Short mmCIF file of C-alpha atoms in Angstrom, two decimals:
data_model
loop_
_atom_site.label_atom_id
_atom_site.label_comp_id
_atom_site.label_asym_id
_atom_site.label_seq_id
_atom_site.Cartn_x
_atom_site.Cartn_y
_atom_site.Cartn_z
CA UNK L 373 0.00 0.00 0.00
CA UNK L 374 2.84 2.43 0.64
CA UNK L 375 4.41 1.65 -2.43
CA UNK L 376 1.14 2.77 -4.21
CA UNK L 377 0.83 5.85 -2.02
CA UNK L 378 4.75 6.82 -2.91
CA UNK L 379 4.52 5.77 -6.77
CA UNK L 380 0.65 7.77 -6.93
CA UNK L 381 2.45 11.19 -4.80
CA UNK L 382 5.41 10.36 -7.55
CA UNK L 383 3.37 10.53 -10.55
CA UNK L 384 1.82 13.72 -9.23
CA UNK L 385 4.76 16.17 -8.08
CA UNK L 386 5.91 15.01 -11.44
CA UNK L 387 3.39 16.14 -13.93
CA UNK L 388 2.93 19.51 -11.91
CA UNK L 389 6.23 20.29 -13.75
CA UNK L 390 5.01 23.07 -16.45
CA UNK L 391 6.86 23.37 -20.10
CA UNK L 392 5.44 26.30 -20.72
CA UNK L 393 5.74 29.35 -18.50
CA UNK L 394 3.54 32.52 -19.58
CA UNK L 395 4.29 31.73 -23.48
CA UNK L 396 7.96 30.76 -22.65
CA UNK L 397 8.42 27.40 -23.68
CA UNK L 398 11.24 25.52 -21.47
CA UNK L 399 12.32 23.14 -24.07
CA UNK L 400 12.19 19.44 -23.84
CA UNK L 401 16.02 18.45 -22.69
CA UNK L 402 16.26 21.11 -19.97
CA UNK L 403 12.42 20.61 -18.89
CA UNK L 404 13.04 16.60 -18.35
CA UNK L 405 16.00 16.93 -16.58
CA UNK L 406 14.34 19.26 -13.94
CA UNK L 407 13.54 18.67 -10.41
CA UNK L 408 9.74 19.54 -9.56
CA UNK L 409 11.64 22.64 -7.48
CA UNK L 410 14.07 23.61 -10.32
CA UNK L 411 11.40 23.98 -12.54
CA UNK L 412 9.47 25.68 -10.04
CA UNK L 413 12.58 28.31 -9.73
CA UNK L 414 12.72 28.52 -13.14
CA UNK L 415 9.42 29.32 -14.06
CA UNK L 416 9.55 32.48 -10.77
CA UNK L 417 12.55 33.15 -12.78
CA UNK L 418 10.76 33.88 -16.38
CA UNK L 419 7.82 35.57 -14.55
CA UNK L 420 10.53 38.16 -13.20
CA UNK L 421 12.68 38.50 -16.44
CA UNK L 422 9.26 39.17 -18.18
CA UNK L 423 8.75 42.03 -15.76
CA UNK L 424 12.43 43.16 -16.48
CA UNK L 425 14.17 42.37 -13.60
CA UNK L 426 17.85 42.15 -14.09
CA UNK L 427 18.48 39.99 -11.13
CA UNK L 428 16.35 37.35 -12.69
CA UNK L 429 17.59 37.39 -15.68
CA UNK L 430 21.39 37.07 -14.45
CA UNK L 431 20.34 34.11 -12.20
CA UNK L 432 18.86 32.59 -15.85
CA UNK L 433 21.75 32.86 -17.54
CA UNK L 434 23.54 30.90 -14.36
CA UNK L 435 20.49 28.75 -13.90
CA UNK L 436 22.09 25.17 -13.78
CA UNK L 437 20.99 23.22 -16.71
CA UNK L 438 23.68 20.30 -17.24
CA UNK L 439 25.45 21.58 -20.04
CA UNK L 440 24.84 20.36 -24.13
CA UNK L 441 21.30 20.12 -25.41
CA UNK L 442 20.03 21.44 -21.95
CA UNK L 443 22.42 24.75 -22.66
CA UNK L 444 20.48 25.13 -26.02
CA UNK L 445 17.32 24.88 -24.24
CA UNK L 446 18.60 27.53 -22.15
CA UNK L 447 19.13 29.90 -24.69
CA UNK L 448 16.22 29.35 -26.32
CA UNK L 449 14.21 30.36 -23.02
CA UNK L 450 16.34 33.84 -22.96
CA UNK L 451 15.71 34.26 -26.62
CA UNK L 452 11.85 34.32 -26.23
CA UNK L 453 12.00 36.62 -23.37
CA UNK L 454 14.15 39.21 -25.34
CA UNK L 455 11.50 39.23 -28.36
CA UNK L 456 9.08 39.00 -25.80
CA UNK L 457 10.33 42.30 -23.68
CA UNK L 458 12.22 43.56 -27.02
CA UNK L 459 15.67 44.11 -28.02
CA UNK L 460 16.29 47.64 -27.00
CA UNK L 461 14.52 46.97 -22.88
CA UNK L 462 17.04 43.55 -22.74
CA UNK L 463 20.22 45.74 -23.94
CA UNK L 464 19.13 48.81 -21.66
CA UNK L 465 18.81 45.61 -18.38
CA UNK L 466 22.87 43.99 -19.89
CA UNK L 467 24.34 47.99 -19.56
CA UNK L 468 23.09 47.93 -15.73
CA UNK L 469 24.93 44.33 -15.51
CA UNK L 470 28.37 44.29 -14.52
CA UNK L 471 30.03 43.34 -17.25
CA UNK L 472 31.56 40.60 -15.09
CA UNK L 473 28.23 39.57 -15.02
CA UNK L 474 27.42 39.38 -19.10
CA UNK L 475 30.09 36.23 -19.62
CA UNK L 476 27.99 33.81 -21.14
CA UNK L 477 25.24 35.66 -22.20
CA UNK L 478 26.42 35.60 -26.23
CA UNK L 479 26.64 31.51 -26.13
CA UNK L 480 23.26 31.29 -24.80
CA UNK L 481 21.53 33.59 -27.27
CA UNK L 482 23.37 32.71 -30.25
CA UNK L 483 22.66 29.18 -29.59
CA UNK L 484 18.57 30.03 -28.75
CA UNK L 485 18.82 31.82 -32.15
CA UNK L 486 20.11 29.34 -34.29
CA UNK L 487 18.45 25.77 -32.38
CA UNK L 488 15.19 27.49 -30.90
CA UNK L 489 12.11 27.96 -32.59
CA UNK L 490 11.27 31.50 -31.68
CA UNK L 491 9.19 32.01 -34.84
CA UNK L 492 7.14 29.20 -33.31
CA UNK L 493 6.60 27.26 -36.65
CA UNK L 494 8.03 23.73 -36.07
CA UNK L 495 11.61 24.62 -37.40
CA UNK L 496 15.05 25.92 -36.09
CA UNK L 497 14.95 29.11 -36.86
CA UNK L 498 19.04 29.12 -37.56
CA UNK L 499 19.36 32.78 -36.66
CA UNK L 500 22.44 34.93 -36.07
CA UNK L 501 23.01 37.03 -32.91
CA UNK L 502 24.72 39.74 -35.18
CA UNK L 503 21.94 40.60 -37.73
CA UNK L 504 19.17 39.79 -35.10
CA UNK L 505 20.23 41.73 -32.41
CA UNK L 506 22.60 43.63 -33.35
CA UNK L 507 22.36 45.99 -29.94
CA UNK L 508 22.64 42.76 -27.97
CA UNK L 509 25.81 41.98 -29.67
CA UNK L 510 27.57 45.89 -29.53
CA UNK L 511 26.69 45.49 -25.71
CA UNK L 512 28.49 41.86 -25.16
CA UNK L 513 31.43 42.49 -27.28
CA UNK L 514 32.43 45.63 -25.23
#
């Protein structure tokens, strides 16, 4: 009976996990290799960096993720919130960041650019940071 009880509570905490957070989609490789309270961070995370809250949107870039596809998946996440919240709002949040702080920030974008779907019609949307965002890329080559 406890088995049940553990395996039922399992299947539950489980598929409260959410994919999709406010539009965002958290794609498959990150989202399955998630805890119930990473994804949980993650998705307070989004909710902030929609509102344009640098702090969150630092802690994305860091948010632990496992490294290869997950990384991708990553960048994909920050690429939808900076067409979400628009080019010129991300670059003005990266010239408050320290520029310490900006390491890493290219990789993940260019990557969400070229592997993510942002266009949201079933493809890659092969993308390059330089002609897409061309602030973006002034500001993290400084």
């Amino acid at each position: 009976m406890k088995k049940i009880l553990l395996l039922f509570l399992t299947i539950i905490l489980v598929s409260c996990k959410k994919e999709k957070v406010d539009g965002i989609i958290i794609g498959d490789t990150l989202f399955v290799h998630q805890s119930l309270t990473e994804n949980r961070k993650m998705e307070n995370l989004i909710y902030k960096a929609l509102k344009k809250e640098k702090k969150a949107i630092v802690e994305l870039k860091n948010f632990p993720n496992g490294g290869a596809a997950s990384s991708y998946d990553l960048g994909y996440v920050l690429t939808q919130i900076i067409y979400r919240i628009g080019e010129t709002n991300f670059a003005d949040i990266l010239r408050e960041i320290p520029k310490s702080e900006r390491n890493g920030f290219d990789g993940l974008i260019a990557v969400g650019l070229e592997y993510g779907d942002n266009d949201y019609d079933g493809k890659m949307d092969n993308k390059r940071m330089e002609t897409e965002f061309p602030k973006l890329t002034e500001i993290l080559n400084e």
